[in-house]
Coordinates of C-alpha atoms in Angstrom, one line a residue:
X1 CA -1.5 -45.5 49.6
X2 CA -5.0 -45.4 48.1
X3 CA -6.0 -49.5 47.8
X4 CA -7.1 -50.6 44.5
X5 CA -10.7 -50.7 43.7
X6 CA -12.3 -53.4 41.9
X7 CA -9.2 -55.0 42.1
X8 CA -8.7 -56.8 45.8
X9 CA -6.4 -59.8 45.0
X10 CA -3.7 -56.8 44.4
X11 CA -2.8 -56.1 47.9
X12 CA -1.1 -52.4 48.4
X13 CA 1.9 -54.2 50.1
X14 CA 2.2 -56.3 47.3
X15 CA 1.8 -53.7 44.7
X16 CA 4.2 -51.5 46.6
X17 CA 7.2 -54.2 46.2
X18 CA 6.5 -54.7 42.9
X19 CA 6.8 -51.0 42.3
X20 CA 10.1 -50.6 43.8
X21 CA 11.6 -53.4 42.1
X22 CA 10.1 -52.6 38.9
X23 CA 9.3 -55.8 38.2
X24 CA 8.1 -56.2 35.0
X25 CA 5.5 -59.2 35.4
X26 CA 3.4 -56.8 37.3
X27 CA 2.9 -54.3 34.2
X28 CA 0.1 -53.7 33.3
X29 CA -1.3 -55.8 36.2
X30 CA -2.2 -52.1 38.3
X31 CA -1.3 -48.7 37.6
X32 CA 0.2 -46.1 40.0
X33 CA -1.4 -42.4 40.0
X34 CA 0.7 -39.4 42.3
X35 CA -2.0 -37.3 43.5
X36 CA 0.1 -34.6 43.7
X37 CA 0.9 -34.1 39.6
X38 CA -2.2 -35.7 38.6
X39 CA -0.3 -38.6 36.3
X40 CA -1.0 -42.3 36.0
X41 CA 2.4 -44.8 35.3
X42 CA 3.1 -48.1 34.6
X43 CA 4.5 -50.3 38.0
X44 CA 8.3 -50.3 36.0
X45 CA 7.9 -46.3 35.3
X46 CA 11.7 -45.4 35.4
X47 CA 10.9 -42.5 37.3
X48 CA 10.9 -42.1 40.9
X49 CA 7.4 -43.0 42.5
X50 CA 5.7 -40.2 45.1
X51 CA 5.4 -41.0 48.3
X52 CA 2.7 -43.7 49.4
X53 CA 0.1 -41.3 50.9
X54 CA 0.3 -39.3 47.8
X55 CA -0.2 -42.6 45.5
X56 CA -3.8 -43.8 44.2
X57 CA -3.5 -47.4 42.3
X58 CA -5.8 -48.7 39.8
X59 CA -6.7 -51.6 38.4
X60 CA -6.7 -50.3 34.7
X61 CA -5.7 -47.1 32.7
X62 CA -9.4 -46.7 32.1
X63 CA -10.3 -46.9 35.4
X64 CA -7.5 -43.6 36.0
X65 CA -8.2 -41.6 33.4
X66 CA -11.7 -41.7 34.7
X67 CA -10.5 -40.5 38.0
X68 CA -8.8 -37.5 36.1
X69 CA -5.1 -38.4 36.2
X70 CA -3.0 -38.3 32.7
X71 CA -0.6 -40.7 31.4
X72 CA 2.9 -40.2 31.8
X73 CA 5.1 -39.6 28.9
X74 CA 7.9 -41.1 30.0
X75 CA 6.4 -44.8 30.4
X76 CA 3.8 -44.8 27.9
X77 CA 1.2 -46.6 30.0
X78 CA -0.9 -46.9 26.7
X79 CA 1.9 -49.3 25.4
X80 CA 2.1 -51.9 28.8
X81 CA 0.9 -55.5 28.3
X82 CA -3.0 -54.7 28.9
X83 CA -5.1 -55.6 31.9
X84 CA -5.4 -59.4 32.2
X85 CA -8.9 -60.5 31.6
X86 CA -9.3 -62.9 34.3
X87 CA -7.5 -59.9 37.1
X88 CA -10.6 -60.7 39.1
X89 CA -12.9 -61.0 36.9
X90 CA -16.2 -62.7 36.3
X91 CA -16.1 -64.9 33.1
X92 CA -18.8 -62.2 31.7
X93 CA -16.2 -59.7 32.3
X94 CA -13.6 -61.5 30.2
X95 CA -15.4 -62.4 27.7
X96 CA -17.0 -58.4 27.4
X97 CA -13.5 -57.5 27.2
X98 CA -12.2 -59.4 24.6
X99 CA -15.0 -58.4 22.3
X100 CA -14.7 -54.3 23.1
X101 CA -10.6 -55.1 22.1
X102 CA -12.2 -56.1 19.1
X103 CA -14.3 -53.2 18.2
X104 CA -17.5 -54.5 19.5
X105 CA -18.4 -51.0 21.1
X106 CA -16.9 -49.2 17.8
X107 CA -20.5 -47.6 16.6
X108 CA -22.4 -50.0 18.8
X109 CA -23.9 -49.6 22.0
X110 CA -23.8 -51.2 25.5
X111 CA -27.3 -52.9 25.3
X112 CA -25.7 -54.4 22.1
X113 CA -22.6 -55.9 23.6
X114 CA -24.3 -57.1 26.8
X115 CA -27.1 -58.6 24.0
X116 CA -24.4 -61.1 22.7
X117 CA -23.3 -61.8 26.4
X118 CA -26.5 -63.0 27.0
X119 CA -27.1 -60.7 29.9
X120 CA -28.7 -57.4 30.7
X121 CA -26.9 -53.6 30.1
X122 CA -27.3 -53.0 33.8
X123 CA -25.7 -56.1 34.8
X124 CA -22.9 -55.6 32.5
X125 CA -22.1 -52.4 34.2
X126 CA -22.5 -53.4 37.5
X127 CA -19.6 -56.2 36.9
X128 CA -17.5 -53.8 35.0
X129 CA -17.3 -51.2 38.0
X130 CA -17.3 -54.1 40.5
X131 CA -14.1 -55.8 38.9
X132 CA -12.4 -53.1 36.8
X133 CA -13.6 -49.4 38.1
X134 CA -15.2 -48.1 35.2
X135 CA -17.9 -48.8 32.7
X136 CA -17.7 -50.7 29.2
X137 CA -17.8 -47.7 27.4
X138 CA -14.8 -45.9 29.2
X139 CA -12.7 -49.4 28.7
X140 CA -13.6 -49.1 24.7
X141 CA -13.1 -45.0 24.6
X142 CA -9.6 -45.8 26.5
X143 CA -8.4 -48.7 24.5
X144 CA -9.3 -46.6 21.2
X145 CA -6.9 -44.0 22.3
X146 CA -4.4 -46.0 23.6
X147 CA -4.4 -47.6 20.3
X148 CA -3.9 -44.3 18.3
X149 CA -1.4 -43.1 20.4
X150 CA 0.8 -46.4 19.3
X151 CA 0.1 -45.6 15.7
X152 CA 0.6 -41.8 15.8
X153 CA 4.1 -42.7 17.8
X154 CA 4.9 -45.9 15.9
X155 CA 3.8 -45.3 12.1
X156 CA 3.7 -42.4 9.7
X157 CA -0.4 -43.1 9.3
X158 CA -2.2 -39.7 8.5
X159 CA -3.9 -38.7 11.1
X160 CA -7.2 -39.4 9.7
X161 CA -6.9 -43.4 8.9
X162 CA -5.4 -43.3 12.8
X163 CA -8.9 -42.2 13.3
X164 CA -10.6 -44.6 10.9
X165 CA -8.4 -47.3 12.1
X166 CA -8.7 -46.9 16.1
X167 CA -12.5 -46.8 15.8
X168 CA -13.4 -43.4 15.6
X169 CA -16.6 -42.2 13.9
X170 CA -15.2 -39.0 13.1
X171 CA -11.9 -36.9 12.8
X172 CA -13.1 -34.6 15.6
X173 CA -14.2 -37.2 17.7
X174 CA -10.7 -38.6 17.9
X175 CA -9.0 -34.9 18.0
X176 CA -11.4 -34.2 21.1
X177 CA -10.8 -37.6 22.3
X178 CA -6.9 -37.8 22.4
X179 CA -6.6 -34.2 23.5
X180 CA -9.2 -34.8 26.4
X181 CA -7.1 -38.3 27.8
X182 CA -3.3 -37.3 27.1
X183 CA -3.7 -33.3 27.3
X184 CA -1.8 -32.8 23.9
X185 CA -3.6 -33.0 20.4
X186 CA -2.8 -35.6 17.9
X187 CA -0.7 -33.4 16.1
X188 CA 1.7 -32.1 19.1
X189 CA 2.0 -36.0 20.1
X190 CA 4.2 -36.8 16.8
X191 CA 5.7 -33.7 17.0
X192 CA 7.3 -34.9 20.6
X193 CA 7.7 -38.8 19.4
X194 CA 11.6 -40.2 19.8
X195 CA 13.3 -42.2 17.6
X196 CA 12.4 -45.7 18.2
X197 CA 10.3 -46.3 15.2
X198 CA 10.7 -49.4 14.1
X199 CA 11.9 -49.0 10.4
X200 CA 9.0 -49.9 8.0
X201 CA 9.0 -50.4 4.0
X202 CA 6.4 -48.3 1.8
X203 CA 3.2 -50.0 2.3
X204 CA 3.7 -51.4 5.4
X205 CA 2.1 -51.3 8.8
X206 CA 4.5 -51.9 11.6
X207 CA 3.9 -52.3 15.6
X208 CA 5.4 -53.4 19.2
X209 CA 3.1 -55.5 21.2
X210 CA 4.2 -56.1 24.6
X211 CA 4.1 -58.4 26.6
X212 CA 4.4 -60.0 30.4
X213 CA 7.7 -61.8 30.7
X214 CA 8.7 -64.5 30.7
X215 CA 7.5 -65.5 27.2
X216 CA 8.6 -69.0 25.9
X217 CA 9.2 -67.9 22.2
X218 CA 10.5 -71.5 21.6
X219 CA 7.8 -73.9 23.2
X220 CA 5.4 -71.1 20.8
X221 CA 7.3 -71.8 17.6
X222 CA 7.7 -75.3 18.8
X223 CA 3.9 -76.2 18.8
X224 CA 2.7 -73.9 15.5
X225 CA 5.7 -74.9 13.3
X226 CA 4.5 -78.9 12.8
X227 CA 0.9 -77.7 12.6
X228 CA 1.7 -74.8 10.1
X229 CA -0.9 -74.9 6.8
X230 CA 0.9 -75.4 3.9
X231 CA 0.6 -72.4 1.6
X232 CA -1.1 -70.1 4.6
X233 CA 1.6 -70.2 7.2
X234 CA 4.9 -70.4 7.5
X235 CA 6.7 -70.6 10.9
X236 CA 10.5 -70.6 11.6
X237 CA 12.4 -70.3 14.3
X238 CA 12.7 -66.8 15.0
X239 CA 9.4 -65.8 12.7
X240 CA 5.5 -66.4 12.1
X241 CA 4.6 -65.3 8.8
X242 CA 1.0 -66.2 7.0
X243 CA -1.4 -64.9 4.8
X244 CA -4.6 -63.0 6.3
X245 CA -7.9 -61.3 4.9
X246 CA -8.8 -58.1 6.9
X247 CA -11.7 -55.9 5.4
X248 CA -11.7 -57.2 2.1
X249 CA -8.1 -57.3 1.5
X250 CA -5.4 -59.8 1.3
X251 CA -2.1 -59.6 2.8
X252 CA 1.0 -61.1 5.1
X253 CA 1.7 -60.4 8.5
X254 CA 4.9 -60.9 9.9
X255 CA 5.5 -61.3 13.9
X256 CA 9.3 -62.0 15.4
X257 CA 9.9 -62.2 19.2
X258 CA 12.1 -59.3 20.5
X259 CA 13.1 -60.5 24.5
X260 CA 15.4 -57.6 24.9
X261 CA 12.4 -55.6 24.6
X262 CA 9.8 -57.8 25.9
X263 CA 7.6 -57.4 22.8
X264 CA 6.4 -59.0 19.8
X265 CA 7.7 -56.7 16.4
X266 CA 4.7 -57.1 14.2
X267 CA 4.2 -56.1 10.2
X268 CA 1.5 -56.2 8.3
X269 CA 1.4 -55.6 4.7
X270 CA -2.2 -54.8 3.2
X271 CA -3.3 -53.0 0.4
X272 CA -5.9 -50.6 2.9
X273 CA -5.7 -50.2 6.7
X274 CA -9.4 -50.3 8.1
X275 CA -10.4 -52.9 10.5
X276 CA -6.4 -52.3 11.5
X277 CA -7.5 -52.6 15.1
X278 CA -9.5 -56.2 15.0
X279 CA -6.6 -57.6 13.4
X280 CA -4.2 -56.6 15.8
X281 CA -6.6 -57.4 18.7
X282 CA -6.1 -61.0 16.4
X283 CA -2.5 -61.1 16.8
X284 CA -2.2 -60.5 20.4
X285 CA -4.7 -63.8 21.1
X286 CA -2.9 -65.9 18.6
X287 CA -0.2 -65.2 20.8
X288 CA -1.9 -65.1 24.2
X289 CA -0.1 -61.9 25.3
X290 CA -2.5 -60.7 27.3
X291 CA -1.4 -63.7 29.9
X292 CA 0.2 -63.3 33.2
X293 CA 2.7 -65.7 33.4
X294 CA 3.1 -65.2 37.3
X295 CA -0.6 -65.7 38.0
X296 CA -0.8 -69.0 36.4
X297 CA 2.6 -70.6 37.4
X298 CA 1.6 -69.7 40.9
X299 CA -1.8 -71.3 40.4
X300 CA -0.9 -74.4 38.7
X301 CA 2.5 -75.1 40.7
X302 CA 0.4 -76.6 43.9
X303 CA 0.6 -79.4 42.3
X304 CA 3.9 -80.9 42.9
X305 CA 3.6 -83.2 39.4
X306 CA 2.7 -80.1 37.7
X307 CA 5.4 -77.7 39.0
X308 CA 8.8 -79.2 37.0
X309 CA 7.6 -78.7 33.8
X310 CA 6.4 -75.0 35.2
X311 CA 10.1 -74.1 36.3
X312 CA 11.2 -76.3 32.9
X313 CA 9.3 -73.7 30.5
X314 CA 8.4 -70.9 32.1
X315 CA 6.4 -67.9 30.4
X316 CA 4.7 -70.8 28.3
X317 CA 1.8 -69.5 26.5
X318 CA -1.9 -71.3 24.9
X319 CA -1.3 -70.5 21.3
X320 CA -4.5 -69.2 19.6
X321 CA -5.2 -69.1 16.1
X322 CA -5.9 -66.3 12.8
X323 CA -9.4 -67.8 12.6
X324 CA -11.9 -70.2 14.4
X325 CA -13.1 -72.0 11.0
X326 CA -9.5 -72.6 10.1
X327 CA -8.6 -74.4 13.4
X328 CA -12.0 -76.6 12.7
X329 CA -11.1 -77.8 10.2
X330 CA -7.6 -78.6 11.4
X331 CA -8.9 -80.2 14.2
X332 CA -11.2 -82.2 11.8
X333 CA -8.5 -83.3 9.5
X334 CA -6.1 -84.2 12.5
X335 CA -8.5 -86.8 14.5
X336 CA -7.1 -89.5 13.2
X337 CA -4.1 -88.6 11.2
X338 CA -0.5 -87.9 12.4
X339 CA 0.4 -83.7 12.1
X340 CA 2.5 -84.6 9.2
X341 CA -0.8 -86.8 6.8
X342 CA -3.2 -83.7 8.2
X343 CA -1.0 -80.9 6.7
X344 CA -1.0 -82.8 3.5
X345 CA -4.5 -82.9 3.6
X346 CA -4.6 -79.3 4.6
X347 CA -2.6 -78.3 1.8
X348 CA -4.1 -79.9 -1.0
X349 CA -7.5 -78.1 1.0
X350 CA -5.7 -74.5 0.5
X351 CA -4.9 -75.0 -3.1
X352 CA -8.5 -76.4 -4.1
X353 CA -10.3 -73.8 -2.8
X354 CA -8.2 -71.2 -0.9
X355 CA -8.6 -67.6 -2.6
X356 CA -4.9 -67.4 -4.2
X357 CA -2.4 -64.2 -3.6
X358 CA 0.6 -62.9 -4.7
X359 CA 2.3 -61.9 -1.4
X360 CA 6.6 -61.1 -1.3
X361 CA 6.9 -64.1 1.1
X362 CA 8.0 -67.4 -0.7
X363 CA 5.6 -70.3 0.4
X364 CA 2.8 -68.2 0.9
X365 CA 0.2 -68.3 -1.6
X366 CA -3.4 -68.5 -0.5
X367 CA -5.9 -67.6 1.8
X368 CA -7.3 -69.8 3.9
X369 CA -10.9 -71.0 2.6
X370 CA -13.9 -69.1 4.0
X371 CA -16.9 -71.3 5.0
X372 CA -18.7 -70.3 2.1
X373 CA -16.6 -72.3 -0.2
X374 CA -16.5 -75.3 2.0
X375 CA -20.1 -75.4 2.8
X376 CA -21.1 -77.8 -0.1
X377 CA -17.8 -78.9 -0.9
X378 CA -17.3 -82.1 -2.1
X379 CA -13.7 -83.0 0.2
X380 CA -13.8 -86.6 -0.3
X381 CA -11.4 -86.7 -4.0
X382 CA -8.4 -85.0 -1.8
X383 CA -8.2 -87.7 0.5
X384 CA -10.2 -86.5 3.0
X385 CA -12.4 -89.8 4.8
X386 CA -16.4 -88.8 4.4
X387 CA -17.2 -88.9 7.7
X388 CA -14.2 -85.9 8.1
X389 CA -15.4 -84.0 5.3
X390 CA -19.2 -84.2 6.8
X391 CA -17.7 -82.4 9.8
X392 CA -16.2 -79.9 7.4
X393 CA -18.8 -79.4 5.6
X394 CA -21.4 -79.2 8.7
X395 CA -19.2 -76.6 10.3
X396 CA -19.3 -74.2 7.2
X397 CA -22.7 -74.3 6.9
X398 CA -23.3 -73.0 10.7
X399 CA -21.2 -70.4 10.1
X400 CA -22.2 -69.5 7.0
X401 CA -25.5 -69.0 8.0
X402 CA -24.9 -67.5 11.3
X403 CA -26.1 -70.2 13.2
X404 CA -22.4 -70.5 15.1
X405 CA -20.2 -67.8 16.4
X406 CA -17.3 -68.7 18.2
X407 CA -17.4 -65.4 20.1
X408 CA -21.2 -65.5 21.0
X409 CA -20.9 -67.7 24.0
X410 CA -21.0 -66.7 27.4
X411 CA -19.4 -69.8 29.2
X412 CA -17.4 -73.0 28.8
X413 CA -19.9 -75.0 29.0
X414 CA -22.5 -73.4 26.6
X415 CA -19.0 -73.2 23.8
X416 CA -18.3 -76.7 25.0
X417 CA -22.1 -77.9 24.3
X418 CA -22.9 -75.7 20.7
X419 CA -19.4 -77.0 19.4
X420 CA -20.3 -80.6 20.1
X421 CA -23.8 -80.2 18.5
X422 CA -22.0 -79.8 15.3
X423 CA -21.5 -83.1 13.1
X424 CA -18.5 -85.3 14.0
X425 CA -17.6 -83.2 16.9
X426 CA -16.9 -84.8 19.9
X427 CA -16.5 -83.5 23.9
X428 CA -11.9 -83.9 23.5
X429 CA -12.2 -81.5 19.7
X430 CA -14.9 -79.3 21.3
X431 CA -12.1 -78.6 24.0
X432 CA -9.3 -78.4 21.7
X433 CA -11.0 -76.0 19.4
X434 CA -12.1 -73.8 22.6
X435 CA -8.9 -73.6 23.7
X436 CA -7.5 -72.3 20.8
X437 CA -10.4 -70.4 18.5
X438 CA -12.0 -69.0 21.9
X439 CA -9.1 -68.3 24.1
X440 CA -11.1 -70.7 26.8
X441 CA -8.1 -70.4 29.7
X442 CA -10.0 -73.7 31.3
X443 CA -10.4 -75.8 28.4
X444 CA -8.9 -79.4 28.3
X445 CA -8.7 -81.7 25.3
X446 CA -8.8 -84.3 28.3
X447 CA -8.3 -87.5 26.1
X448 CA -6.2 -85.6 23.1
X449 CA -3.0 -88.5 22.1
X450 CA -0.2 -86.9 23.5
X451 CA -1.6 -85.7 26.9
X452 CA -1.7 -89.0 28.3
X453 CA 1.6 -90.0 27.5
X454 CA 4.5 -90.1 29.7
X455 CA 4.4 -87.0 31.1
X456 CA 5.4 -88.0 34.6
X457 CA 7.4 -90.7 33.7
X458 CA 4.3 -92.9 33.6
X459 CA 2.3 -91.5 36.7
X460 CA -0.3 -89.8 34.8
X461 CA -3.2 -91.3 34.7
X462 CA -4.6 -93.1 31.8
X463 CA -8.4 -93.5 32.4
X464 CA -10.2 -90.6 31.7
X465 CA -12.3 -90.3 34.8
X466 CA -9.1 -89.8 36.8
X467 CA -7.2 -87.5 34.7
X468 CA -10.7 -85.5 34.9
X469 CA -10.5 -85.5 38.7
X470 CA -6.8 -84.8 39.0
X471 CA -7.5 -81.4 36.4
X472 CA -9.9 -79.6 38.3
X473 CA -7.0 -79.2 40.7
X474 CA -5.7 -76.9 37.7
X475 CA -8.9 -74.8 37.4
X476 CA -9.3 -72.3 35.4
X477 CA -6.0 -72.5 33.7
X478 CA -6.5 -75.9 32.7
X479 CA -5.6 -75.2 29.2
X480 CA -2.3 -74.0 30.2
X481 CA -1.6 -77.6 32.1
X482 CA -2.7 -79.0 28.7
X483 CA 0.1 -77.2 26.9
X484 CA 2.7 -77.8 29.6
X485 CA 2.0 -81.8 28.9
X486 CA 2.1 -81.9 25.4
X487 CA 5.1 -80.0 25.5
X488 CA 6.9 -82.6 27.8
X489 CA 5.5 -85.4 25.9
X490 CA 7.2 -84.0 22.8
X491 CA 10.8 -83.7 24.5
X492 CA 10.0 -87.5 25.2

């Protein structure tokens, strides 16, 4: 068996076990080339692996399609969870891949992206081949295939908004482009599609994210529901539904939790399709599905305190959030009010100055305000205290002029250090808001209310200093302990 490269924490051994039990918290974790038919398969491919001499792994399907090998059509590797960010990776790494899922590369160049890392082109490449195998730009072209391959087997999309909507600059480009990675054109691929399409309504975009099981659907609903902005969101127990703005246009999305399938069913209504990609990519980190539950229970469950509420809620995940502004503000109107006084707040918010929609879900009824309209708002007639409203008002303002970008740091610290710079921030909100607008895995609102209560049955540590010292045991899935403890503290 050819070892993995860029990937050394994946031992063959290990890989090889997890291949014959198809075990499916390992997809998407490597991939598994025979070097005998030239295809590339997900760990849990149904059919029968080659021999080990005759195996190459990977790390990535970027990473095997650059070595030649096609993917299979029985597993779809295109459709598996996605490589983790932190599989071995620097921080730089991570970060670079989040923004390329995004589009970051779509029509811009390498020097660009590393640009907004804060590092130089060469350097970015040198980590990308160290940790994953290939280059950025053979992670974006891959990704922007894979992606078209779900929507020319999932929807009905003409083949030129796939184009449009997977980041292509041109309809040849993605003709040449799907025929070169999967061997078949664009055309032949729908021809050969089965019948799983998920049924849609006229105007609708529908799609399957997977996921790594276990996924704690309930803890997930569990946290957003009580935190759900009136007139934006609306969560119930087996659905998240809430207004969103992609490209210009208003719409709804709709996710529900399928476990049978391991995979999130996702629909999203809008009245035009481009930027359809980014707002996936959106989706997938408001519900932290590129996580690896196995990774971090195995991490964090050293700690003996730590590992009963692991084996209590397995699979549970950071929820993220639609936009980084919105979860500001949240955070803003919630430092000193219960959940239930800072949604009434956030309501009466939506309805002053949220963009109002007519939408085909009842209770959903604006858009969320943009930065622009709070910038100079006057808050302080809905309620809101002055010194809350100044933090409102300061964090529009940096946005609006593009003095602030959640995505534009290259490190905790720095996102920890600009956030706090901002009016009424302080260090425990500049950690909540990472955690959740940045996707920051080691972020920890270390003195948030509910972490320090009763989690252990009165053994956690009160005083800041020590819960400090006792966390960077949990490095750097901190935020993950975070969410473990408040979700004990609110079975209390």
């Amino acid at each position: 068996m050819i070892p993995i490269m860029g990937a050394p924490e994946l031992e063959p051994d290990i890989c090889w076990q997890a291949m014959h039990s198809r075990d499916p918290r390992f997809d998407g974790r490597f991939f598994v080339a025979a070097v005998t038919t030239g295809i590339y398969c997900r760990s849990i491919c149904p059919v029968p692996f080659a021999k080990p001499n005759n195996i190459a792994l990977f790390p990535c399907a970027a990473a095997a399609e650059a070595a030649g090998y096609r993917p299979c059509r029985r597993c779809h590797p295109e459709s598996s969870p996605g490589t983790p960010a932190w599989l071995g990776t620097s921080a730089v790494v991570s970060r670079a891949l989040r923004l390329i899922w995004e589009g970051a590369l779509d029509g811009n160049s390498v020097d660009e992206l590393a640009e907004r890392l804060g590092i130089g082109s060469r350097q970015l490449r040198r980590l990308f081949i160290q940790h994953l195998g290939v280059p950025p730009i053979k992670i974006a072209s891959t990704h922007r295939v894979h992606f078209a391959r779900n929507l020319i087997e999932q929807t009905d999309m003409p083949m030129a908004e796939i184009a449009l909507n997977a980041g292509f600059q041109s309809l040849r480009q993605f003709n040449h482009a799907v025929r070169t990675i999967t061997g078949q054109s664009p055309t032949h691929l729908r021809r050969l599609r089965d019948e799983t399409a998920i049924p849609s309504q006229r105007g609708e975009f529908v799609m399957r994210l997977l996921f790594r099981p276990p996924f704690n659907w309930p803890a997930m609903v569990a946290f957003l529901k009580p935190r759900a902005t009136p007139g934006v969101e609306l969560v119930q127990d087996n659905s998240y539904q809430r207004t969103i703005e992609s490209d210009g246009g208003a719409g709804v999305i709709d996710v529900r939790h399928d476990p049978e399938n391991a995979c999130l069913i996702v629909r999203i209504a809008l009245p035009k399709y481009r930027g359809l990609l980014r707002a996936v990519e959106r989706i997938r980190r408001l519900f932290d599905l590129a996580a690896d539950p196995l990774q971090i229970a195995g991490h964090l469950s050293h700690d003996p305190r730590l590992k009963p509420l692991l084996d209590g809620r397995p699979g549970l995940r950071v929820p993220g959030v639609w936009d980084g502004f919105e979860i500001a503000v949240r955070a803003a109107l919630g430092q000193r009010l219960t959940v239930v006084d800072s949604n009434s707040l956030a309501g009466k918010l939506v309805r002053k100055f949220g963009t109002p929609i007519e939408t085909f879900v009842e209770g959903l009824t604006h858009l969320f305000p943009r930065p622009e309209d709070l910038a100079d708002a006057d808050l302080t007639p809905l309620g809101i205290s002055r010194k809350c409203a100044g933090s409102i008002n300061a964090f529009a303002r940096a946005l609006s002029n593009k003095e602030f970008a959640f995505e534009s740091f290259t490190t905790l610290q720095e996102t920890i250090s600009r956030l706090s710079a901002i009016e009424g921030v302080g260090e425990e909100m500049a950690h909540y808001i990472a955690m959740r607008a940045s996707g920051e895995p080691d972020a920890f609102p270390l003195d948030y209310r509910s972490l320090r209560r009763g989690a252990w049955k009165g053994e956690i540590p009160t005083a800041p200093g020590q819960l400090r010292n006792l966390a960077e045991e949990w490095r750097p899935w901190r935020a993950y302990a975070a969410m473990h403890l408040w979700a004990a503290n609110a079975a209390l």
